Amino acid sequence: MTREVEEVLRRHGQTLIAPPRIPSLREERTLGYDVRLDSTAMAVILQFKLGEYVSRSRTGSATWPHAGAPHYRTTFPAGHHQLPILQRLERRLARKGNPAIVQYLAPAFHADADFTQKYLARTILDDSYGCRPSSVPADGLAHHLVRVAPATTFILSERVEVDPEPLALTLDVLALRARRLTQREDSTRHEVPAPVRVLAEALLPETNDTDVDAMIERERGAFEGRDDLAAAVGVIEAGAAIGLSIGITAHVVK
C-alpha cells in the first residue's frame, strides 16, 4: 500500500520520507540514486489497521445485524490512546488548511490470492477502506469501522455513514497544493513548513520533549543545517515512539 501512495506522490515530484529511510537519509542526505531533497512539503499520516472478514451471521455479532451481508470490519478499542492523538492532529492540521492527510486504512480483502493479484495490479489502495479519525465518535467507547461491498462504509456502535473519498484522489489534490505552496523564493525553501511544525508542537509533549526548536537544533547537524529535514525526522521519530506511522513528503530534484 505504501508503494501505491508513493506512486501517487511521485506524479507531483515528491518522495516520502518515512521511518525505514531515516538512517540512510542521515548518512547520505539523499534518497534514491541521483535524487536530492529540495524542500519538505506535506504530511501523510496513514494509520494501517488489520481488518476482519465476517462471512456469515453469528450469535452476538456486533456488526452483522447492521451490515446484513458479508463484510469487513476493523475495531477501535474502548479507551485506546491512539485515537484521541490522531483526532487532535487532524484538527490542528486542518485549522490552517495545511497540506496534510490523517486517515485510517484497512484492506477490503483477505485471501492470499487476492493480495497477490491486487499487489501486482497496484490496486491495494483502491481496494481498501478507511475514515478520518474525526469520523469516529470521541466517547471512549469501542467502535467498528465496517465495509460492505462494493463501497458502503460506516461506523458502529451508533451508525455513522463515512464519506467514501478515494484516498488516491485526496493525495493528488493535497500534493498539488503542497507543490504550489513550495514554489517560492529559495531563501524560504528550507524553513520548517507549517504542517511539520504543527505536528512537532502536538507530538513532542507526548514524548516528554516540549521544545520544538531544541529538537530541531539536535537534528540539524545531521542534515547540513537543513531545519526542514531536521524537523521532519524529529516528527517521524516522535510519532514512532507512540506507535504512529508518519510520513513527510519532500520535493525532489534529479
PDB file of C-alpha atoms in Angstrom:
ATOM      1  CA  MET A   1       0.000   0.000   0.000  1.00  0.00           C
ATOM      2  CA  THR A   2       2.869   2.362   0.819  1.00  0.00           C
ATOM      3  CA  ARG A   3       4.252   1.730  -2.658  1.00  0.00           C
ATOM      4  CA  GLU A   4       0.989   2.910  -4.251  1.00  0.00           C
ATOM      5  CA  VAL A   5       0.896   6.007  -2.025  1.00  0.00           C
ATOM      6  CA  GLU A   6       4.428   6.840  -3.151  1.00  0.00           C
ATOM      7  CA  GLU A   7       3.466   6.393  -6.805  1.00  0.00           C
ATOM      8  CA  VAL A   8       0.667   8.962  -6.425  1.00  0.00           C
ATOM      9  CA  LEU A   9       3.037  11.426  -4.748  1.00  0.00           C
ATOM     10  CA  ARG A  10       5.781  10.834  -7.311  1.00  0.00           C
ATOM     11  CA  ARG A  11       3.497  12.149 -10.052  1.00  0.00           C
ATOM     12  CA  HIS A  12       3.825  15.532  -8.343  1.00  0.00           C
ATOM     13  CA  GLY A  13       7.603  15.345  -7.973  1.00  0.00           C
ATOM     14  CA  GLN A  14       7.514  14.270  -4.314  1.00  0.00           C
ATOM     15  CA  THR A  15       9.012  11.405  -2.366  1.00  0.00           C
ATOM     16  CA  LEU A  16       8.030  10.061   1.028  1.00  0.00           C
ATOM     17  CA  ILE A  17      10.366  10.404   3.992  1.00  0.00           C
ATOM     18  CA  ALA A  18       9.359   7.536   6.265  1.00  0.00           C
ATOM     19  CA  PRO A  19      10.905   5.625   9.200  1.00  0.00           C
ATOM     20  CA  PRO A  20      12.697   2.887   7.186  1.00  0.00           C
ATOM     21  CA  ARG A  21      14.620   5.535   5.259  1.00  0.00           C
ATOM     22  CA  ILE A  22      15.762   7.742   8.116  1.00  0.00           C
ATOM     23  CA  PRO A  23      19.130   6.025   8.836  1.00  0.00           C
ATOM     24  CA  SER A  24      20.254   6.259   5.208  1.00  0.00           C
ATOM     25  CA  LEU A  25      18.832   9.768   4.976  1.00  0.00           C
ATOM     26  CA  ARG A  26      21.029  10.820   7.896  1.00  0.00           C
ATOM     27  CA  GLU A  27      24.089   9.213   6.370  1.00  0.00           C
ATOM     28  CA  GLU A  28      23.664  10.197   2.742  1.00  0.00           C
ATOM     29  CA  ARG A  29      21.374  13.254   2.903  1.00  0.00           C
ATOM     30  CA  THR A  30      19.753  11.886  -0.251  1.00  0.00           C
ATOM     31  CA  LEU A  31      17.034   9.485  -1.265  1.00  0.00           C
ATOM     32  CA  GLY A  32      17.184   7.020  -4.133  1.00  0.00           C
ATOM     33  CA  TYR A  33      20.066   7.247  -6.543  1.00  0.00           C
ATOM     34  CA  ASP A  34      20.582  10.661  -8.159  1.00  0.00           C
ATOM     35  CA  VAL A  35      17.827  12.367  -6.210  1.00  0.00           C
ATOM     36  CA  ARG A  36      18.236  15.152  -3.710  1.00  0.00           C
ATOM     37  CA  LEU A  37      15.619  16.597  -1.366  1.00  0.00           C
ATOM     38  CA  ASP A  38      14.651  20.075  -2.484  1.00  0.00           C
ATOM     39  CA  SER A  39      12.094  21.005   0.199  1.00  0.00           C
ATOM     40  CA  THR A  40       9.718  19.328   2.606  1.00  0.00           C
ATOM     41  CA  ALA A  41       6.123  19.622   1.501  1.00  0.00           C
ATOM     42  CA  MET A  42       3.214  17.805   3.133  1.00  0.00           C
ATOM     43  CA  ALA A  43       2.408  15.458   5.996  1.00  0.00           C
ATOM     44  CA  VAL A  44       0.977  11.989   5.349  1.00  0.00           C
ATOM     45  CA  ILE A  45      -0.317  10.121   8.408  1.00  0.00           C
ATOM     46  CA  LEU A  46      -1.890   6.830   7.356  1.00  0.00           C
ATOM     47  CA  GLN A  47      -2.624   4.506  10.247  1.00  0.00           C
ATOM     48  CA  PHE A  48      -2.962   0.978   8.902  1.00  0.00           C
ATOM     49  CA  LYS A  49      -5.289  -1.381  10.771  1.00  0.00           C
ATOM     50  CA  LEU A  50      -5.883  -5.101  10.487  1.00  0.00           C
ATOM     51  CA  GLY A  51      -9.317  -5.979   9.192  1.00  0.00           C
ATOM     52  CA  GLU A  52     -11.542  -8.972   9.916  1.00  0.00           C
ATOM     53  CA  TYR A  53     -13.747 -10.687   7.353  1.00  0.00           C
ATOM     54  CA  VAL A  54     -17.219 -11.567   8.662  1.00  0.00           C
ATOM     55  CA  SER A  55     -18.635 -14.131   6.246  1.00  0.00           C
ATOM     56  CA  ARG A  56     -21.889 -15.088   7.971  1.00  0.00           C
ATOM     57  CA  SER A  57     -24.202 -14.283  10.829  1.00  0.00           C
ATOM     58  CA  ARG A  58     -23.071 -15.309  14.294  1.00  0.00           C
ATOM     59  CA  THR A  59     -24.896 -15.095  17.598  1.00  0.00           C
ATOM     60  CA  GLY A  60     -23.896 -11.919  19.367  1.00  0.00           C
ATOM     61  CA  SER A  61     -22.180 -10.369  16.357  1.00  0.00           C
ATOM     62  CA  ALA A  62     -21.784  -6.640  16.895  1.00  0.00           C
ATOM     63  CA  THR A  63     -21.797  -5.839  13.182  1.00  0.00           C
ATOM     64  CA  TRP A  64     -23.843  -8.411  11.213  1.00  0.00           C
ATOM     65  CA  PRO A  65     -27.283  -7.072  12.283  1.00  0.00           C
ATOM     66  CA  HIS A  66     -26.300  -3.693  10.825  1.00  0.00           C
ATOM     67  CA  ALA A  67     -24.431  -4.924   7.752  1.00  0.00           C
ATOM     68  CA  GLY A  68     -26.813  -7.758   6.853  1.00  0.00           C
ATOM     69  CA  ALA A  69     -24.266  -9.262   4.474  1.00  0.00           C
ATOM     70  CA  PRO A  70     -20.637 -10.459   4.414  1.00  0.00           C
ATOM     71  CA  HIS A  71     -18.395  -7.547   5.332  1.00  0.00           C
ATOM     72  CA  TYR A  72     -15.044  -6.383   6.605  1.00  0.00           C
ATOM     73  CA  ARG A  73     -14.583  -4.659   9.917  1.00  0.00           C
ATOM     74  CA  THR A  74     -11.819  -3.152  11.991  1.00  0.00           C
ATOM     75  CA  THR A  75     -12.126  -2.201  15.626  1.00  0.00           C
ATOM     76  CA  PHE A  76     -11.302   0.911  17.625  1.00  0.00           C
ATOM     77  CA  PRO A  77     -10.990  -0.476  21.180  1.00  0.00           C
ATOM     78  CA  ALA A  78     -12.544   1.373  24.094  1.00  0.00           C
ATOM     79  CA  GLY A  79     -10.139   3.853  25.631  1.00  0.00           C
ATOM     80  CA  HIS A  80      -7.422   3.331  23.021  1.00  0.00           C
ATOM     81  CA  HIS A  81      -4.801   6.059  23.398  1.00  0.00           C
ATOM     82  CA  GLN A  82      -4.092   6.419  19.684  1.00  0.00           C
ATOM     83  CA  LEU A  83      -7.491   7.679  18.516  1.00  0.00           C
ATOM     84  CA  PRO A  84      -7.552  10.953  20.530  1.00  0.00           C
ATOM     85  CA  ILE A  85      -3.981  11.711  19.449  1.00  0.00           C
ATOM     86  CA  LEU A  86      -4.884  11.313  15.768  1.00  0.00           C
ATOM     87  CA  GLN A  87      -8.079  13.334  16.216  1.00  0.00           C
ATOM     88  CA  ARG A  88      -6.062  16.140  17.776  1.00  0.00           C
ATOM     89  CA  LEU A  89      -3.502  16.049  14.965  1.00  0.00           C
ATOM     90  CA  GLU A  90      -6.267  16.138  12.354  1.00  0.00           C
ATOM     91  CA  ARG A  91      -7.886  19.180  13.987  1.00  0.00           C
ATOM     92  CA  ARG A  92      -4.627  21.093  14.309  1.00  0.00           C
ATOM     93  CA  LEU A  93      -3.514  20.392  10.766  1.00  0.00           C
ATOM     94  CA  ALA A  94      -6.918  21.326   9.337  1.00  0.00           C
ATOM     95  CA  ARG A  95      -7.103  24.581  11.279  1.00  0.00           C
ATOM     96  CA  LYS A  96      -4.806  26.450   8.904  1.00  0.00           C
ATOM     97  CA  GLY A  97      -5.513  24.495   5.749  1.00  0.00           C
ATOM     98  CA  ASN A  98      -2.165  22.697   5.812  1.00  0.00           C
ATOM     99  CA  PRO A  99      -1.410  20.206   3.022  1.00  0.00           C
ATOM    100  CA  ALA A 100      -1.798  17.115   5.190  1.00  0.00           C
ATOM    101  CA  ILE A 101      -3.893  13.971   5.499  1.00  0.00           C
ATOM    102  CA  VAL A 102      -4.686  11.912   8.599  1.00  0.00           C
ATOM    103  CA  GLN A 103      -6.575   8.695   7.879  1.00  0.00           C
ATOM    104  CA  TYR A 104      -7.139   5.112   8.982  1.00  0.00           C
ATOM    105  CA  LEU A 105      -6.858   2.398   6.311  1.00  0.00           C
ATOM    106  CA  ALA A 106      -7.653  -1.330   6.275  1.00  0.00           C
ATOM    107  CA  PRO A 107      -7.722  -3.897   3.433  1.00  0.00           C
ATOM    108  CA  ALA A 108     -11.104  -4.948   2.000  1.00  0.00           C
ATOM    109  CA  PHE A 109      -9.754  -8.374   1.026  1.00  0.00           C
ATOM    110  CA  HIS A 110      -8.328 -11.304   2.980  1.00  0.00           C
ATOM    111  CA  ALA A 111      -7.271 -14.191   0.729  1.00  0.00           C
ATOM    112  CA  ASP A 112      -3.595 -14.581  -0.212  1.00  0.00           C
ATOM    113  CA  ALA A 113      -4.536 -14.897  -3.880  1.00  0.00           C
ATOM    114  CA  ASP A 114      -6.442 -11.604  -3.706  1.00  0.00           C
ATOM    115  CA  PHE A 115      -3.462  -9.872  -2.125  1.00  0.00           C
ATOM    116  CA  THR A 116      -1.111 -11.169  -4.820  1.00  0.00           C
ATOM    117  CA  GLN A 117      -3.449 -10.109  -7.619  1.00  0.00           C
ATOM    118  CA  LYS A 118      -4.037  -6.646  -6.173  1.00  0.00           C
ATOM    119  CA  TYR A 119      -0.367  -6.126  -5.376  1.00  0.00           C
ATOM    120  CA  LEU A 120       0.668  -6.934  -8.930  1.00  0.00           C
ATOM    121  CA  ALA A 121      -2.150  -4.798 -10.361  1.00  0.00           C
ATOM    122  CA  ARG A 122      -1.340  -1.960  -7.913  1.00  0.00           C
ATOM    123  CA  THR A 123      -4.959  -1.753  -6.717  1.00  0.00           C
ATOM    124  CA  ILE A 124      -4.451  -2.332  -2.987  1.00  0.00           C
ATOM    125  CA  LEU A 125      -5.146   1.340  -2.302  1.00  0.00           C
ATOM    126  CA  ASP A 126      -8.352   1.255  -4.348  1.00  0.00           C
ATOM    127  CA  ASP A 127      -9.496  -1.919  -2.585  1.00  0.00           C
ATOM    128  CA  SER A 128      -9.019  -0.638   0.943  1.00  0.00           C
ATOM    129  CA  TYR A 129     -11.403   1.249   3.200  1.00  0.00           C
ATOM    130  CA  GLY A 130     -10.949   3.771   5.957  1.00  0.00           C
ATOM    131  CA  CYS A 131     -12.017   7.010   7.563  1.00  0.00           C
ATOM    132  CA  ARG A 132     -10.708  10.200   9.065  1.00  0.00           C
ATOM    133  CA  PRO A 133     -10.147   9.957  12.847  1.00  0.00           C
ATOM    134  CA  SER A 134     -12.750  12.719  13.285  1.00  0.00           C
ATOM    135  CA  SER A 135     -15.399  10.329  11.935  1.00  0.00           C
ATOM    136  CA  VAL A 136     -15.052   8.086  14.997  1.00  0.00           C
ATOM    137  CA  PRO A 137     -17.129   9.266  17.999  1.00  0.00           C
ATOM    138  CA  ALA A 138     -14.836  10.599  20.729  1.00  0.00           C
ATOM    139  CA  ASP A 139     -16.749   8.969  23.576  1.00  0.00           C
ATOM    140  CA  GLY A 140     -14.205   6.473  24.887  1.00  0.00           C
ATOM    141  CA  LEU A 141     -16.330   3.501  23.777  1.00  0.00           C
ATOM    142  CA  ALA A 142     -15.448   0.700  21.364  1.00  0.00           C
ATOM    143  CA  HIS A 143     -16.439   1.251  17.728  1.00  0.00           C
ATOM    144  CA  HIS A 144     -16.254  -0.772  14.498  1.00  0.00           C
ATOM    145  CA  LEU A 145     -15.471   0.568  11.060  1.00  0.00           C
ATOM    146  CA  VAL A 146     -17.497  -1.599   8.650  1.00  0.00           C
ATOM    147  CA  ARG A 147     -17.149  -2.036   4.895  1.00  0.00           C
ATOM    148  CA  VAL A 148     -19.926  -3.769   2.945  1.00  0.00           C
ATOM    149  CA  ALA A 149     -19.199  -4.440  -0.734  1.00  0.00           C
ATOM    150  CA  PRO A 150     -18.961  -2.703  -3.039  1.00  0.00           C
ATOM    151  CA  ALA A 151     -18.480   0.678  -1.347  1.00  0.00           C
ATOM    152  CA  THR A 152     -20.664   1.203   1.733  1.00  0.00           C
ATOM    153  CA  THR A 153     -18.646   2.197   4.800  1.00  0.00           C
ATOM    154  CA  PHE A 154     -19.994   3.114   8.223  1.00  0.00           C
ATOM    155  CA  ILE A 155     -19.036   3.232  11.894  1.00  0.00           C
ATOM    156  CA  LEU A 156     -20.736   1.354  14.745  1.00  0.00           C
ATOM    157  CA  SER A 157     -21.840   1.209  17.640  1.00  0.00           C
ATOM    158  CA  GLU A 158     -24.002   4.174  16.656  1.00  0.00           C
ATOM    159  CA  ARG A 159     -24.174   4.058  12.888  1.00  0.00           C
ATOM    160  CA  VAL A 160     -22.305   6.929  11.281  1.00  0.00           C
ATOM    161  CA  GLU A 161     -22.003   6.984   7.492  1.00  0.00           C
ATOM    162  CA  VAL A 162     -18.480   7.633   6.222  1.00  0.00           C
ATOM    163  CA  ASP A 163     -17.829   9.606   3.063  1.00  0.00           C
ATOM    164  CA  PRO A 164     -16.037   7.168   0.718  1.00  0.00           C
ATOM    165  CA  GLU A 165     -13.472   9.668  -0.549  1.00  0.00           C
ATOM    166  CA  PRO A 166     -10.857   7.892  -2.692  1.00  0.00           C
ATOM    167  CA  LEU A 167      -7.504   8.197  -0.950  1.00  0.00           C
ATOM    168  CA  ALA A 168      -5.591   8.441  -4.235  1.00  0.00           C
ATOM    169  CA  LEU A 169      -7.678  11.440  -5.306  1.00  0.00           C
ATOM    170  CA  THR A 170      -7.238  13.118  -1.926  1.00  0.00           C
ATOM    171  CA  LEU A 171      -3.462  12.624  -2.129  1.00  0.00           C
ATOM    172  CA  ASP A 172      -3.469  14.044  -5.661  1.00  0.00           C
ATOM    173  CA  VAL A 173      -5.228  17.227  -4.523  1.00  0.00           C
ATOM    174  CA  LEU A 174      -3.033  17.696  -1.439  1.00  0.00           C
ATOM    175  CA  ALA A 175       0.208  17.015  -3.308  1.00  0.00           C
ATOM    176  CA  LEU A 176      -0.716  19.597  -5.931  1.00  0.00           C
ATOM    177  CA  ARG A 177      -1.466  22.150  -3.190  1.00  0.00           C
ATOM    178  CA  ALA A 178       1.826  21.360  -1.448  1.00  0.00           C
ATOM    179  CA  ARG A 179       3.739  21.807  -4.693  1.00  0.00           C
ATOM    180  CA  ARG A 180       2.196  25.226  -5.241  1.00  0.00           C
ATOM    181  CA  LEU A 181       2.956  26.297  -1.663  1.00  0.00           C
ATOM    182  CA  THR A 182       6.630  25.410  -2.028  1.00  0.00           C
ATOM    183  CA  GLN A 183       7.115  27.187  -5.346  1.00  0.00           C
ATOM    184  CA  ARG A 184       8.578  30.240  -3.664  1.00  0.00           C
ATOM    185  CA  GLU A 185      11.854  32.072  -3.101  1.00  0.00           C
ATOM    186  CA  ASP A 186      14.935  29.959  -2.372  1.00  0.00           C
ATOM    187  CA  SER A 187      15.507  31.907   0.860  1.00  0.00           C
ATOM    188  CA  THR A 188      12.441  30.274   2.439  1.00  0.00           C
ATOM    189  CA  ARG A 189      12.743  26.853   0.815  1.00  0.00           C
ATOM    190  CA  HIS A 190      14.412  25.146   3.756  1.00  0.00           C
ATOM    191  CA  GLU A 191      12.332  26.671   6.532  1.00  0.00           C
ATOM    192  CA  VAL A 192      10.177  24.301   8.578  1.00  0.00           C
ATOM    193  CA  PRO A 193       6.819  24.054   6.746  1.00  0.00           C
ATOM    194  CA  ALA A 194       3.630  24.752   8.679  1.00  0.00           C
ATOM    195  CA  PRO A 195       2.268  21.182   8.832  1.00  0.00           C
ATOM    196  CA  VAL A 196       5.573  19.853  10.180  1.00  0.00           C
ATOM    197  CA  ARG A 197       5.722  22.497  12.906  1.00  0.00           C
ATOM    198  CA  VAL A 198       2.093  21.816  13.861  1.00  0.00           C
ATOM    199  CA  LEU A 199       2.884  18.110  14.179  1.00  0.00           C
ATOM    200  CA  ALA A 200       6.014  18.808  16.215  1.00  0.00           C
ATOM    201  CA  GLU A 201       4.132  21.023  18.643  1.00  0.00           C
ATOM    202  CA  ALA A 202       1.421  18.378  19.050  1.00  0.00           C
ATOM    203  CA  LEU A 203       3.610  15.267  19.279  1.00  0.00           C
ATOM    204  CA  LEU A 204       6.656  16.298  21.294  1.00  0.00           C
ATOM    205  CA  PRO A 205       4.721  16.652  24.591  1.00  0.00           C
ATOM    206  CA  GLU A 206       3.655  13.013  24.107  1.00  0.00           C
ATOM    207  CA  THR A 207       7.350  12.043  24.271  1.00  0.00           C
ATOM    208  CA  ASN A 208       8.203  14.424  27.154  1.00  0.00           C
ATOM    209  CA  ASP A 209      10.039  16.762  24.805  1.00  0.00           C
ATOM    210  CA  THR A 210       8.274  20.121  24.607  1.00  0.00           C
ATOM    211  CA  ASP A 211      10.870  22.351  22.953  1.00  0.00           C
ATOM    212  CA  VAL A 212      10.448  22.195  19.162  1.00  0.00           C
ATOM    213  CA  ASP A 213      13.400  24.470  18.419  1.00  0.00           C
ATOM    214  CA  ALA A 214      15.675  22.430  20.694  1.00  0.00           C
ATOM    215  CA  MET A 215      14.645  19.276  18.842  1.00  0.00           C
ATOM    216  CA  ILE A 216      15.480  20.893  15.511  1.00  0.00           C
ATOM    217  CA  GLU A 217      18.839  22.035  16.881  1.00  0.00           C
ATOM    218  CA  ARG A 218      19.692  18.469  17.951  1.00  0.00           C
ATOM    219  CA  GLU A 219      18.959  17.076  14.489  1.00  0.00           C
ATOM    220  CA  ARG A 220      20.330  19.963  12.419  1.00  0.00           C
ATOM    221  CA  GLY A 221      23.923  18.758  12.342  1.00  0.00           C
ATOM    222  CA  ALA A 222      22.985  15.532  10.580  1.00  0.00           C
ATOM    223  CA  PHE A 223      21.364  17.451   7.725  1.00  0.00           C
ATOM    224  CA  GLU A 224      23.861  20.220   6.994  1.00  0.00           C
ATOM    225  CA  GLY A 225      21.759  22.930   8.586  1.00  0.00           C
ATOM    226  CA  ARG A 226      18.506  21.886   6.895  1.00  0.00           C
ATOM    227  CA  ASP A 227      15.884  22.840   9.510  1.00  0.00           C
ATOM    228  CA  ASP A 228      13.072  21.366   7.407  1.00  0.00           C
ATOM    229  CA  LEU A 229      14.654  17.891   7.293  1.00  0.00           C
ATOM    230  CA  ALA A 230      15.688  18.047  10.949  1.00  0.00           C
ATOM    231  CA  ALA A 231      12.107  18.860  11.975  1.00  0.00           C
ATOM    232  CA  ALA A 232      10.633  16.216   9.673  1.00  0.00           C
ATOM    233  CA  VAL A 233      12.811  13.468  11.136  1.00  0.00           C
ATOM    234  CA  GLY A 234      12.051  14.622  14.671  1.00  0.00           C
ATOM    235  CA  VAL A 235       8.321  14.441  13.965  1.00  0.00           C
ATOM    236  CA  ILE A 236       8.565  10.976  12.377  1.00  0.00           C
ATOM    237  CA  GLU A 237      10.534   9.602  15.312  1.00  0.00           C
ATOM    238  CA  ALA A 238       8.228  11.218  17.889  1.00  0.00           C
ATOM    239  CA  GLY A 239       5.292   9.568  16.131  1.00  0.00           C
ATOM    240  CA  ALA A 240       7.052   6.185  16.059  1.00  0.00           C
ATOM    241  CA  ALA A 241       7.699   6.440  19.806  1.00  0.00           C
ATOM    242  CA  ILE A 242       3.943   6.412  20.448  1.00  0.00           C
ATOM    243  CA  GLY A 243       3.024   3.962  17.702  1.00  0.00           C
ATOM    244  CA  LEU A 244       2.111   6.337  14.864  1.00  0.00           C
ATOM    245  CA  SER A 245       3.459   5.933  11.329  1.00  0.00           C
ATOM    246  CA  ILE A 246       4.074   9.413   9.943  1.00  0.00           C
ATOM    247  CA  GLY A 247       5.493  10.313   6.565  1.00  0.00           C
ATOM    248  CA  ILE A 248       6.612  13.741   5.406  1.00  0.00           C
ATOM    249  CA  THR A 249       6.903  14.285   1.685  1.00  0.00           C
ATOM    250  CA  ALA A 250       9.706  16.180   0.046  1.00  0.00           C
ATOM    251  CA  HIS A 251      10.052  17.649  -3.437  1.00  0.00           C
ATOM    252  CA  VAL A 252      12.956  16.147  -5.308  1.00  0.00           C
ATOM    253  CA  VAL A 253      15.345  17.359  -7.951  1.00  0.00           C
ATOM    254  CA  LYS A 254      17.071  14.826 -10.216  1.00  0.00           C
TER     255      LYS A 254
END
